[in-house]
Coordinates of C-alpha atoms in Angstrom, one line a residue:
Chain A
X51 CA -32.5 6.3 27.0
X52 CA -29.9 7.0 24.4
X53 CA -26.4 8.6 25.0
X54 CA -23.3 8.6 23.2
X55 CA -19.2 9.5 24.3
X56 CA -17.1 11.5 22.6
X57 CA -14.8 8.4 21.8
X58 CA -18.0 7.7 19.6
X59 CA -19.9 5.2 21.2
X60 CA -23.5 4.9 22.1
X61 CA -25.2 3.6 25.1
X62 CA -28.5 2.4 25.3
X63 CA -29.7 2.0 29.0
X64 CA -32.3 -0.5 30.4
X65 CA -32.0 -0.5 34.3
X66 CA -28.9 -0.4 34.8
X67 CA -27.6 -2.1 31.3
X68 CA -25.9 -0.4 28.4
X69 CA -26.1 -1.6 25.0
X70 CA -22.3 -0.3 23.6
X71 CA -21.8 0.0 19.7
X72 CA -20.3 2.6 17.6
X73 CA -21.5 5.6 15.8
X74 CA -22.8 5.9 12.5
X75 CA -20.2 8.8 12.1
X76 CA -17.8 6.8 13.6
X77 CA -18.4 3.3 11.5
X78 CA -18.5 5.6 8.1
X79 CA -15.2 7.1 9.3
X80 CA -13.5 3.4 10.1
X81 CA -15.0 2.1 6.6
X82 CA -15.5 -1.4 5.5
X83 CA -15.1 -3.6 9.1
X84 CA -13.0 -7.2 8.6
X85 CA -11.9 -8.0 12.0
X86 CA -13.5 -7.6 15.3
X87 CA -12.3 -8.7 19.0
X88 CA -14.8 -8.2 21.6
X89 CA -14.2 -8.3 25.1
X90 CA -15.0 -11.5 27.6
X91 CA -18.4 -12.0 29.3
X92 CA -17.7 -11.2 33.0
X93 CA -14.9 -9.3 32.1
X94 CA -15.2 -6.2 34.4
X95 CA -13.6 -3.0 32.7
X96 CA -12.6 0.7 33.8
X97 CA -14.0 3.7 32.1
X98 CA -11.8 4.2 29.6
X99 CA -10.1 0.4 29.3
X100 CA -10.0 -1.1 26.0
X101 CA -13.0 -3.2 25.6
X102 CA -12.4 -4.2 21.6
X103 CA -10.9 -3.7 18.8
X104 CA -11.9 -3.4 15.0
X105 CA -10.0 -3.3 12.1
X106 CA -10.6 -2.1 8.2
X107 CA -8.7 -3.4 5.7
X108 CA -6.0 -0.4 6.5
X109 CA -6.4 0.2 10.1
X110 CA -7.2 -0.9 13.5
X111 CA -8.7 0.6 15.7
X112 CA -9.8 0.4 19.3
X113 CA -12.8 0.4 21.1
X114 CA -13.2 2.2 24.8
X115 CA -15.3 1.2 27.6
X116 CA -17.6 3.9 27.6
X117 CA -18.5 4.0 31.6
X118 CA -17.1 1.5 34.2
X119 CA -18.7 -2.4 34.8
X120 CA -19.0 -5.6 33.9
X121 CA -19.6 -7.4 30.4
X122 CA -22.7 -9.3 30.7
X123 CA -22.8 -10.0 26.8
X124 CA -21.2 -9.7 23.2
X125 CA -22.7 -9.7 20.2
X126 CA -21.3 -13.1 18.6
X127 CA -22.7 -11.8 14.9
X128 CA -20.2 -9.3 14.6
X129 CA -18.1 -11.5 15.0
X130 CA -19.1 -14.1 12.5
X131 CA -20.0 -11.1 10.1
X132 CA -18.1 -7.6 11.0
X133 CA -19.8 -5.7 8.1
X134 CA -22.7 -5.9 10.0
X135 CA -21.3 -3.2 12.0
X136 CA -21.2 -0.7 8.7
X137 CA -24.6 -2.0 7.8
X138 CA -26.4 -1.3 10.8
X139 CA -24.4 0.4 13.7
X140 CA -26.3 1.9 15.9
X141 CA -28.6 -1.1 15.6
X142 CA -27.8 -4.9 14.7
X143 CA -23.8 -4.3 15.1
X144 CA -24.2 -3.6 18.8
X145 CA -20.6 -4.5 20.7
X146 CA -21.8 -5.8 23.8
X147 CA -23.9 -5.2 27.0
X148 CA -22.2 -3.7 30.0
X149 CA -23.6 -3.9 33.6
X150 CA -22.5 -0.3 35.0
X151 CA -20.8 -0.3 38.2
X152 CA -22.7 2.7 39.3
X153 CA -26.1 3.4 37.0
X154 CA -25.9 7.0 37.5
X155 CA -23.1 7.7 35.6
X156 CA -24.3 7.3 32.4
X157 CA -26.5 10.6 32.8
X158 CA -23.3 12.6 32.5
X159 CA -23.3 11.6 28.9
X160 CA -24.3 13.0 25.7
X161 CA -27.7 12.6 24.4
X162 CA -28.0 12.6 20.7
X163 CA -28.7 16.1 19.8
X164 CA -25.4 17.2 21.5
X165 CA -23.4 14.0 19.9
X166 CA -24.6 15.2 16.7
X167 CA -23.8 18.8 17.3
X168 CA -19.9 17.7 18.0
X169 CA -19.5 15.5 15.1
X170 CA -21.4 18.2 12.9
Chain B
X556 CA -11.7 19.1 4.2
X557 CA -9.1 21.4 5.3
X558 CA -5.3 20.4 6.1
X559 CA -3.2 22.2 8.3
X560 CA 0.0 20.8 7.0
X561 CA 1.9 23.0 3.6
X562 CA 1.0 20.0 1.7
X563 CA 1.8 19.6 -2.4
X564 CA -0.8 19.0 -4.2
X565 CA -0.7 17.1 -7.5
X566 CA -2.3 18.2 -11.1
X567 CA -5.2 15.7 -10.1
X568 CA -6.0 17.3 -6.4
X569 CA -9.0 19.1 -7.3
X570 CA -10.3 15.8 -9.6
X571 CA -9.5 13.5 -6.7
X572 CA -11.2 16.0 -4.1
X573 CA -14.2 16.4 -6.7
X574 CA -14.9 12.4 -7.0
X575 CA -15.3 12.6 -3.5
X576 CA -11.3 11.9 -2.3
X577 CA -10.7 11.3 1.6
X578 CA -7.5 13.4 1.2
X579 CA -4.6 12.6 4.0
X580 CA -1.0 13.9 4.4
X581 CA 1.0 11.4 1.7
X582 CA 5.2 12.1 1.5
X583 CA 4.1 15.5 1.5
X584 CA 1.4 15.3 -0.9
X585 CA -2.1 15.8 -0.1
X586 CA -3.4 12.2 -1.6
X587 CA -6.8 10.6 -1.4
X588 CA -6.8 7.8 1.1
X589 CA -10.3 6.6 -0.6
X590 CA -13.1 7.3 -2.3
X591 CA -16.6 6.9 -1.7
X592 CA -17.1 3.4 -2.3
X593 CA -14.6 2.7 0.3
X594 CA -11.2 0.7 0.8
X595 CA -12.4 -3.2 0.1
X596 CA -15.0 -1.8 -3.2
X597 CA -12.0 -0.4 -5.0
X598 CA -9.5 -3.2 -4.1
X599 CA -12.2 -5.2 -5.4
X600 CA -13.2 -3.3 -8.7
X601 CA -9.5 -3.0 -9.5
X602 CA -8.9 -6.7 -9.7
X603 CA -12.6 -7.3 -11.2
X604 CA -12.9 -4.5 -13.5
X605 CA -10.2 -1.4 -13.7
X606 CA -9.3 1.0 -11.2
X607 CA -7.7 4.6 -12.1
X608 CA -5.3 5.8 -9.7
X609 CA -3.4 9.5 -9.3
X610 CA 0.0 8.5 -8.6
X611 CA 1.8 12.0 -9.3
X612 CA 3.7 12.4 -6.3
X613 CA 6.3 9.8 -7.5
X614 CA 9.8 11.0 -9.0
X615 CA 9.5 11.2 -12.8
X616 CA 13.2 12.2 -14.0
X617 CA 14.9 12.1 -17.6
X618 CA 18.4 10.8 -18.0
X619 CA 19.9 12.6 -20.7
X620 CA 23.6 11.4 -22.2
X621 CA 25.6 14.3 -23.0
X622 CA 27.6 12.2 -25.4
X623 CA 23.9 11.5 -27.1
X624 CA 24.6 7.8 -27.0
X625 CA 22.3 6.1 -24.4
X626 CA 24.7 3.5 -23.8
X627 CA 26.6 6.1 -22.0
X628 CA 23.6 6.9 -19.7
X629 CA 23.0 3.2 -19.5
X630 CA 26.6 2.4 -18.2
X631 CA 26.3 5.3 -15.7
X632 CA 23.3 4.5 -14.2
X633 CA 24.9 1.3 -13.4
X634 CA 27.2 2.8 -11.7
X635 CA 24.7 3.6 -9.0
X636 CA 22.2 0.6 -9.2
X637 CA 22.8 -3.3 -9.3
X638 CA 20.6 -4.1 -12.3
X639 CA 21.5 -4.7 -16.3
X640 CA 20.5 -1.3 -18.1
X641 CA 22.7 -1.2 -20.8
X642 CA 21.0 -4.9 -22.1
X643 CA 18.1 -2.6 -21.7
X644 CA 16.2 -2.6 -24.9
X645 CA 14.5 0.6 -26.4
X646 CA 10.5 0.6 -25.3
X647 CA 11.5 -1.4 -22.6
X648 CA 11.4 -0.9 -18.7
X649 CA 12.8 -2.3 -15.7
X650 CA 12.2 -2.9 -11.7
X651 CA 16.0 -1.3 -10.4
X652 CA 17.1 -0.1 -6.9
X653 CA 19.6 2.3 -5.5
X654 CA 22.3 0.7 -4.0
X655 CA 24.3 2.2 -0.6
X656 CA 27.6 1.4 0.4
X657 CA 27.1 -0.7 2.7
X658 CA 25.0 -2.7 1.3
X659 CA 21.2 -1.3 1.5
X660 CA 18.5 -0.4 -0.8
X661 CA 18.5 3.6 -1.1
X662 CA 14.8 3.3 -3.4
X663 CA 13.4 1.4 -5.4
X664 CA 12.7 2.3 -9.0
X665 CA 11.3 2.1 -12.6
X666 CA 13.9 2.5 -15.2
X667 CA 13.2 2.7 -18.7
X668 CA 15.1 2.9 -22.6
X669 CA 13.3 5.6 -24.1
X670 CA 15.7 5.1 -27.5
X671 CA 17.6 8.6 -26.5
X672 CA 17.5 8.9 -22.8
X673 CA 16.2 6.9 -19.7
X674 CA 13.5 7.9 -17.8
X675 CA 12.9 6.9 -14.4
X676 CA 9.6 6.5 -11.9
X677 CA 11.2 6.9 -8.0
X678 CA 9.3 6.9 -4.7
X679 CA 8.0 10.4 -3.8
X680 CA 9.3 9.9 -0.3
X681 CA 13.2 9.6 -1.5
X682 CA 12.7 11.6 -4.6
X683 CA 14.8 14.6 -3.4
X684 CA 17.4 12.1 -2.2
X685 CA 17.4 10.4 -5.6
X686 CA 17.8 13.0 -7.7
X687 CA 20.5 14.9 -5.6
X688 CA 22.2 11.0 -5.5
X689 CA 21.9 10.9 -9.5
X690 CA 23.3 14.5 -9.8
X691 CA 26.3 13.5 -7.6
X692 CA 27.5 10.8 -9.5
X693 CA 26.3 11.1 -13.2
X694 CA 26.7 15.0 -14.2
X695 CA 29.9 13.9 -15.8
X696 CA 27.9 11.8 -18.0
X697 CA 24.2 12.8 -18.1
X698 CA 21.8 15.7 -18.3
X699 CA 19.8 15.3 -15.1
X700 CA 16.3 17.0 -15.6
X701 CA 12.9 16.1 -12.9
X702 CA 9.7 16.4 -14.9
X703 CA 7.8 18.2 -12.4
X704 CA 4.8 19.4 -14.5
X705 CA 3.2 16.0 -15.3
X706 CA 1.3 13.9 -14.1
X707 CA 0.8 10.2 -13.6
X708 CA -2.1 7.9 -13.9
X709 CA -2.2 4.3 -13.1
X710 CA -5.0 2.5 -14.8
X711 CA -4.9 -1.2 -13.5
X712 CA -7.1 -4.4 -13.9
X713 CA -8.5 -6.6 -16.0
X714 CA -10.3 -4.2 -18.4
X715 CA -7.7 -1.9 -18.0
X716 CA -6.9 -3.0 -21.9
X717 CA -10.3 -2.2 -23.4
X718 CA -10.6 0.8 -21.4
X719 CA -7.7 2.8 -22.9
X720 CA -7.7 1.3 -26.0
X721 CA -11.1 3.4 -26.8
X722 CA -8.3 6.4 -27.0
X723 CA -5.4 4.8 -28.2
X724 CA -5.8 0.8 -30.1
X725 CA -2.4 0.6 -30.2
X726 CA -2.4 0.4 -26.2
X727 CA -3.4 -3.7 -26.9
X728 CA -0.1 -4.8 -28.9
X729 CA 2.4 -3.7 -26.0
X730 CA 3.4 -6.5 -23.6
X731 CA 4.5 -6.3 -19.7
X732 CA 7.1 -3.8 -19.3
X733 CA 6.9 -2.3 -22.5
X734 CA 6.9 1.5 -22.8
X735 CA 5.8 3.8 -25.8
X736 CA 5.1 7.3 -26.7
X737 CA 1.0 7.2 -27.2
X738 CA -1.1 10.0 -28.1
X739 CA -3.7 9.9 -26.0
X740 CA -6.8 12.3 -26.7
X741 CA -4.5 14.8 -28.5
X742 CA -1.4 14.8 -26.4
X743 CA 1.6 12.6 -26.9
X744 CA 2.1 10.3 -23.7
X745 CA 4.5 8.1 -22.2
X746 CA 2.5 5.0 -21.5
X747 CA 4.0 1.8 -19.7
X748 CA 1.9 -1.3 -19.4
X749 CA 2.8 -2.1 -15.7
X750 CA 1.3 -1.3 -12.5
X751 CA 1.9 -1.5 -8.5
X752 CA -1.2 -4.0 -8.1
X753 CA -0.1 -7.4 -9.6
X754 CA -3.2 -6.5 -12.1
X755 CA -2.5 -6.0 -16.2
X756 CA -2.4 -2.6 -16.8
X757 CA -1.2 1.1 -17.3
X758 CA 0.7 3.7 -16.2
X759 CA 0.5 7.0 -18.2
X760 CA 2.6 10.5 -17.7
X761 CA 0.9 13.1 -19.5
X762 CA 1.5 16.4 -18.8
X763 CA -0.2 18.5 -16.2
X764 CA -2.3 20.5 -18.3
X765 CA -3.9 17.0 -19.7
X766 CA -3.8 15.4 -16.8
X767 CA -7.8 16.1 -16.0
X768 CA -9.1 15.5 -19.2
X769 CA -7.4 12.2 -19.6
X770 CA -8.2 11.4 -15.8
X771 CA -12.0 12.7 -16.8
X772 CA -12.0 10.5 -20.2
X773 CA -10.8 7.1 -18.4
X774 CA -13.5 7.3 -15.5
X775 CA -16.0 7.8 -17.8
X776 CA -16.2 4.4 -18.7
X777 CA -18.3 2.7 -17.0
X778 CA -16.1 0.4 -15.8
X779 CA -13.5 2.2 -13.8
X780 CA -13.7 3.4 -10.3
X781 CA -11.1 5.8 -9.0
X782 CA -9.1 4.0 -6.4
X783 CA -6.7 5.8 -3.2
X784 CA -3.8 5.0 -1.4
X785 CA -5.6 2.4 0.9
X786 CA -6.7 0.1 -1.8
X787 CA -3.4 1.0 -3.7
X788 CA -1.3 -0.2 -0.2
X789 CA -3.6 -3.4 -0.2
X790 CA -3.5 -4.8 -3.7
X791 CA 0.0 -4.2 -3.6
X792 CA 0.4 -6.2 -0.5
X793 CA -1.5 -9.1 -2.0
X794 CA 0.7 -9.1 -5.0
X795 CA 3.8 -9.3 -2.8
X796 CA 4.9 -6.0 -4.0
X797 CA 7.4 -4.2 -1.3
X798 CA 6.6 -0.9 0.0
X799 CA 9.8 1.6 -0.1
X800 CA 10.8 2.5 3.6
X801 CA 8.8 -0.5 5.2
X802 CA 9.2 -3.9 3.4
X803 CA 12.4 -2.6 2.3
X804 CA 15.2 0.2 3.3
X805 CA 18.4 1.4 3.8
X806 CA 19.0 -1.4 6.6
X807 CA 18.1 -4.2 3.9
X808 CA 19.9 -5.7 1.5
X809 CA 18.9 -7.1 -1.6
X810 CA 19.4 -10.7 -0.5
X811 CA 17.2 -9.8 2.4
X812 CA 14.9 -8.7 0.8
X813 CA 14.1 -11.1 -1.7
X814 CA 15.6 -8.9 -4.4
X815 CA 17.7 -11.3 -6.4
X816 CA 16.1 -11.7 -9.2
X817 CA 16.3 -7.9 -9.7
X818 CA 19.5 -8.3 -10.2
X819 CA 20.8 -10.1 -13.9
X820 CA 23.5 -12.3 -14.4
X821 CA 25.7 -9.4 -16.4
X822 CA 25.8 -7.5 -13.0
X823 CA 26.8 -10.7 -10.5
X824 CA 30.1 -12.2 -9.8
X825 CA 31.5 -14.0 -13.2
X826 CA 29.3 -11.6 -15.2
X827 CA 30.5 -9.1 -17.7
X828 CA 29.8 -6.2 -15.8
X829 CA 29.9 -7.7 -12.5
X830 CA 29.9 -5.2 -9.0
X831 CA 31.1 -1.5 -9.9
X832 CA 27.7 -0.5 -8.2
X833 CA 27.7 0.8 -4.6
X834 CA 28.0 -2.1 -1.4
X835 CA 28.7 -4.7 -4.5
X836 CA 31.3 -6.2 -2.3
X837 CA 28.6 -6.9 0.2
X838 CA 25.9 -7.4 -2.3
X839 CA 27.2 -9.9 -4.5
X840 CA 28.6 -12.3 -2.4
X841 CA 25.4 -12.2 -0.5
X842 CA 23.9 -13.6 -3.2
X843 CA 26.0 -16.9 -3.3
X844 CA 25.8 -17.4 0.5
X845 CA 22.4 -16.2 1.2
X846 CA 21.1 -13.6 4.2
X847 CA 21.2 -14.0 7.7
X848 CA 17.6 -12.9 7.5
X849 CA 14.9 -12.7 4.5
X850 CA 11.7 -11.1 3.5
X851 CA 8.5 -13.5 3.0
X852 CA 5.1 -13.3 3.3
X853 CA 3.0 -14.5 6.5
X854 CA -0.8 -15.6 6.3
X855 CA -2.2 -15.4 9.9
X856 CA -4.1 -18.5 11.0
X857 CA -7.0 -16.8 12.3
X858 CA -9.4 -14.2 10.8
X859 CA -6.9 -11.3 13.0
X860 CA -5.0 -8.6 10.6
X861 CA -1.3 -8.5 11.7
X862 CA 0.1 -5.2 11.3
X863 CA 3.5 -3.7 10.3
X864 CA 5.9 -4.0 13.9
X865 CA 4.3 -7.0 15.0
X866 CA 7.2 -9.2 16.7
X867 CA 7.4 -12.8 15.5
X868 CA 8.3 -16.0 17.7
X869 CA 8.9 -19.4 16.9
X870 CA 7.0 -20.6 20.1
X871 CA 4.0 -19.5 21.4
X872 CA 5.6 -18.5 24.5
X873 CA 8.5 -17.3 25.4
X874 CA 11.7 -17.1 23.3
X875 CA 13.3 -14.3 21.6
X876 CA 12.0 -12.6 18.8
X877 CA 13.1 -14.1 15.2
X878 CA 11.5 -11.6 13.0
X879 CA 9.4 -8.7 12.7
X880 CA 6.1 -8.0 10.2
X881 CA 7.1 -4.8 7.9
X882 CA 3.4 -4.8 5.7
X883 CA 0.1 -6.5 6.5
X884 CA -3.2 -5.9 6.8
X885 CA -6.7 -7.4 5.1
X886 CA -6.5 -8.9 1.8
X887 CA -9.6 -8.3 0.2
X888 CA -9.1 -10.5 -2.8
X889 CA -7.9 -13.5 -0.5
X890 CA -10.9 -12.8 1.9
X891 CA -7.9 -13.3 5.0
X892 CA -5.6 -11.1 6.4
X893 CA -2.1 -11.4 5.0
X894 CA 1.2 -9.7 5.8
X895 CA 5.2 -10.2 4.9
X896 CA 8.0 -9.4 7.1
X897 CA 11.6 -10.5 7.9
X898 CA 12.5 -13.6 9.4
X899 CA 15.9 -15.4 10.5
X900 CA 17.1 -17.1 7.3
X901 CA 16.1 -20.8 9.4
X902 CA 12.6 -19.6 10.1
X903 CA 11.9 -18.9 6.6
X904 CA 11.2 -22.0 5.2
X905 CA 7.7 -22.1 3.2
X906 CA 4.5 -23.5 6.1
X907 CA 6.7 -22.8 8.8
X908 CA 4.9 -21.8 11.6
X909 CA 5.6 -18.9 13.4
X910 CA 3.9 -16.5 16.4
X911 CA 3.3 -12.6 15.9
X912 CA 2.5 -10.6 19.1
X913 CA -0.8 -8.5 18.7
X914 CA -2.3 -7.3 21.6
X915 CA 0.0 -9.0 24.0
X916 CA -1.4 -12.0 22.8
X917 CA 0.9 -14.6 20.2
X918 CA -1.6 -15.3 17.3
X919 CA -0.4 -18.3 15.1
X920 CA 1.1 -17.7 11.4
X921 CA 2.9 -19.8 8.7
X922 CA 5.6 -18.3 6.2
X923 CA 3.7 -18.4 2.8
X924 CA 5.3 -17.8 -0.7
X925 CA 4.5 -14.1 -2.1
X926 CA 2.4 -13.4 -4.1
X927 CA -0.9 -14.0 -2.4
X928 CA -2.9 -13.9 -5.8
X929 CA -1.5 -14.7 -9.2
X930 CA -0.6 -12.2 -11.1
X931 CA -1.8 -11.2 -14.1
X932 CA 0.4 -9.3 -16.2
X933 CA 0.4 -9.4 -20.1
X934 CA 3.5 -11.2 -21.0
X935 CA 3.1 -12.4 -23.9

């Protein structure tokens, strides 16, 4: 199951697991990634709590924790090689995997048709 | 892309918005940000290849001596700006800054001998200022006119040479800092081979009705890409270029800003024309004693850009602040973030390491000498 936020993140659910990255919209608007901080594994974040950051060569910008939990993993290539992220965002240049507090609440999301339909 | 502000827009808006231009709110210009290929591509090309920029928001003004002698001009201008105009020789340019009372940098500026009058390139954020400061002071002296229906064009990098020598051979022969009438497809020009990217190169007013065709004629060599403020604010950076209203202001002197050289001999204590420019009695002295703080550049230790209003430490915890980071970002050409800032005058020592505070976190950096990259300018 897919979903996305309006802060322009996707969510891919396994059980009670999200896969977080960024948007394809979202990585074209931030252009060419340099820099990327990613949270701790175990860190345990609010909905809404900066979880990382990642910055162009003009700008940085932060990332959101998309639903409330705990970091279970980080995607160490991004870090090694942030273009990833422009290359393949909504596939390789995953963020990192987030163990929701409460699985339900990622079904108040967007799925993909209605992401689309806001970023038009 | 619609903007809500009343933005102006230059005689190369529709070009910039037709190569595909990410246009943003500039010192009340609508500018593109970037192009297509993006930030890092066109900081890249630019120092690879050539890179064509629309810089026609900045101040392009004529100094005209009433007398007709452009000595008197020269002299007048003086008046207002710490730098040797009147050694000035015809065809040639120079960097200059407007001078406050007590002791700040008003702008920054290009000034330039063209045989019968000056003409001068200001900052389009102060340009209003600058021109009402110049008509204060100098309408005794000169004719005071802003050319407000050109346009300007960088054209900056390492082909920049061949590229605009197709229109105009003659383009090869001028040096750094020189400055010539050149007709270029047609229209007569007023080329100057400097830049704002420590890259050889060209910048060309031609007036607006040209400006497109010329714009057009340059991009359609292969080997120029058009370039936006983002790769503009980056290149510049590298090259240890200061940025009007952040690397330097009306709070910063010239000795603080690592200015000196800016200012000749003639215009300094013991010279000829020494002071007799606004804040000399703070200025000069300055110069002999040194700042109490000074702009250099920082490389970061770690892979981590460090932004403009980071707050820099001398320990890693703890402690007062010592300085503060006015420019930084990525360097694309140095493949690591790199910034500049002021630090106390004892903190500013070359390798010396120092802490800036991103993120609530102190991330280790060393003063480093400016410019990042070498420069590449056609002196001789």
């Amino acid at each position: 199951m897919l979903k996305f936020t309006e802060d322009h993140e996707w969510l891919a659910m396994e059980g009670d697991v999200a896969t977080v990255g960024i948007t394809r919209h979202a990585a074209e608007q931030l252009g060419d990634l340099v820099f990327v901080e990613l949270p701790e594994v175990g860190a345990v974040l609010e909905k809404g709590g900066a979880a990382s950051t990642v910055e162009s060569v003009k700008a940085a910008s932060d990332v959101y924790c998309p639903l409330a939990g705990e970091i279970v993993a980080v995607n160490e290539e991004i870090l090694a090689d942030p273009s990833l992220i422009n290359r393949s965002p909504q596939g390789d240049g995953w963020f990192f995997k987030l163990r929701l507090a409460n699985a339900d609440d990622a079904a108040a999301l967007m799925d993909e048709a209605a992401y689309l339909a806001l970023v038009g | 892309m619609t903007l809500t502000e009343d933005l102006r827009q230059t005689p190369l808006t529709a070009f910039n918005i037709a190569h595909g231009g990410r246009m943003v709110s500039f010192a009340g210009y609508e500018m593109p940000v970037q192009f297509p290929d993006g930030v890092l591509k066109e900081h890249l090309h630019c120092r690879a290849a050539a890179g064509l920029f629309d810089v026609s928001h900045m101040g392009q003004v004529i100094l005209r001596p009433k007398a007709g002698r452009v000595e008197d001009a020269a002299l007048a201008l003086e008046r207002l700006v710490p730098v040797d105009i009147l050694g000035l020789k015809p065809g040639r340019q120079r960097y200059g800054l407007f001078t406050a009372q007590d002791g700040g940098i008003l702008d920054d500026l290009m000034i330039a001998n063209r045989g019968d009058h000056l003409f001068l390139v200001v900052n389009a954020s102060c340009k209003v200022e600058d021109i009402a400061h110049l008509r204060a002071h100098l309408s005794d002296d000169c004719e005071i006119e802003e050319l407000t229906d050109r346009a300007l064009i960088a054209l900056q990098g390492p082909d920049a040479e061949a590229v605009l020598s197709v229109l105009a051979p003659e383009v090869v022969d001028m040096r750094f800092m020189d400055v010539a009438d050149v007709t270029l497809l047609g229209v007569s020009c007023i080329v100057a081979r400097a830049g704002y990217t420590g890259e050889d190169g060209y910048e060309i007013s031609v007036d607006a009705s040209h400006a497109v065709a010329l714009a057009e004629a340059l991009l359609a060599d292969m080997r120029v890409l058009p370039v936006g403020l983002g790769a503009r604010d980056s290149l510049r950076l590298e090259s240890g270029l200061c940025l009007y209203g952040h690397d330097i202001d009306a709070a910063t002197t010239p000795a603080q800003g690592a200015l000196e050289w800016a200012i000749q001999k003639v215009r300094r204590t013991g010279g000829a024309r020494a002071g007799g420019f606004p804040g000399a009695d703070i200025i000069l002295p300055e110069l002999e004693t040194g700042a109490a703080r000074r702009r250099v550049g920082l490389r970061p230790d770690g892979r981590a850009p460090i932004r403009e209003g980071a707050v820099l430490f001398a320990d890693e915890s703890g402690g007062e602040p010592v300085g503060r980071v006015t420019s930084g970002g990525f360097g694309p050409s140095v493949n690591a973030p790199v910034a500049m800032g002021f630090v106390a005058t004892d903190h500013s020592g070359t390798d010396t390491p120092l802490f800036a505070e991103v993120r609530g976190k102190r991330l280790a950096v060393f003063v480093s000498p400016l410019p990042f990259i070498t420069q590449r300018y056609k002196r001789s």
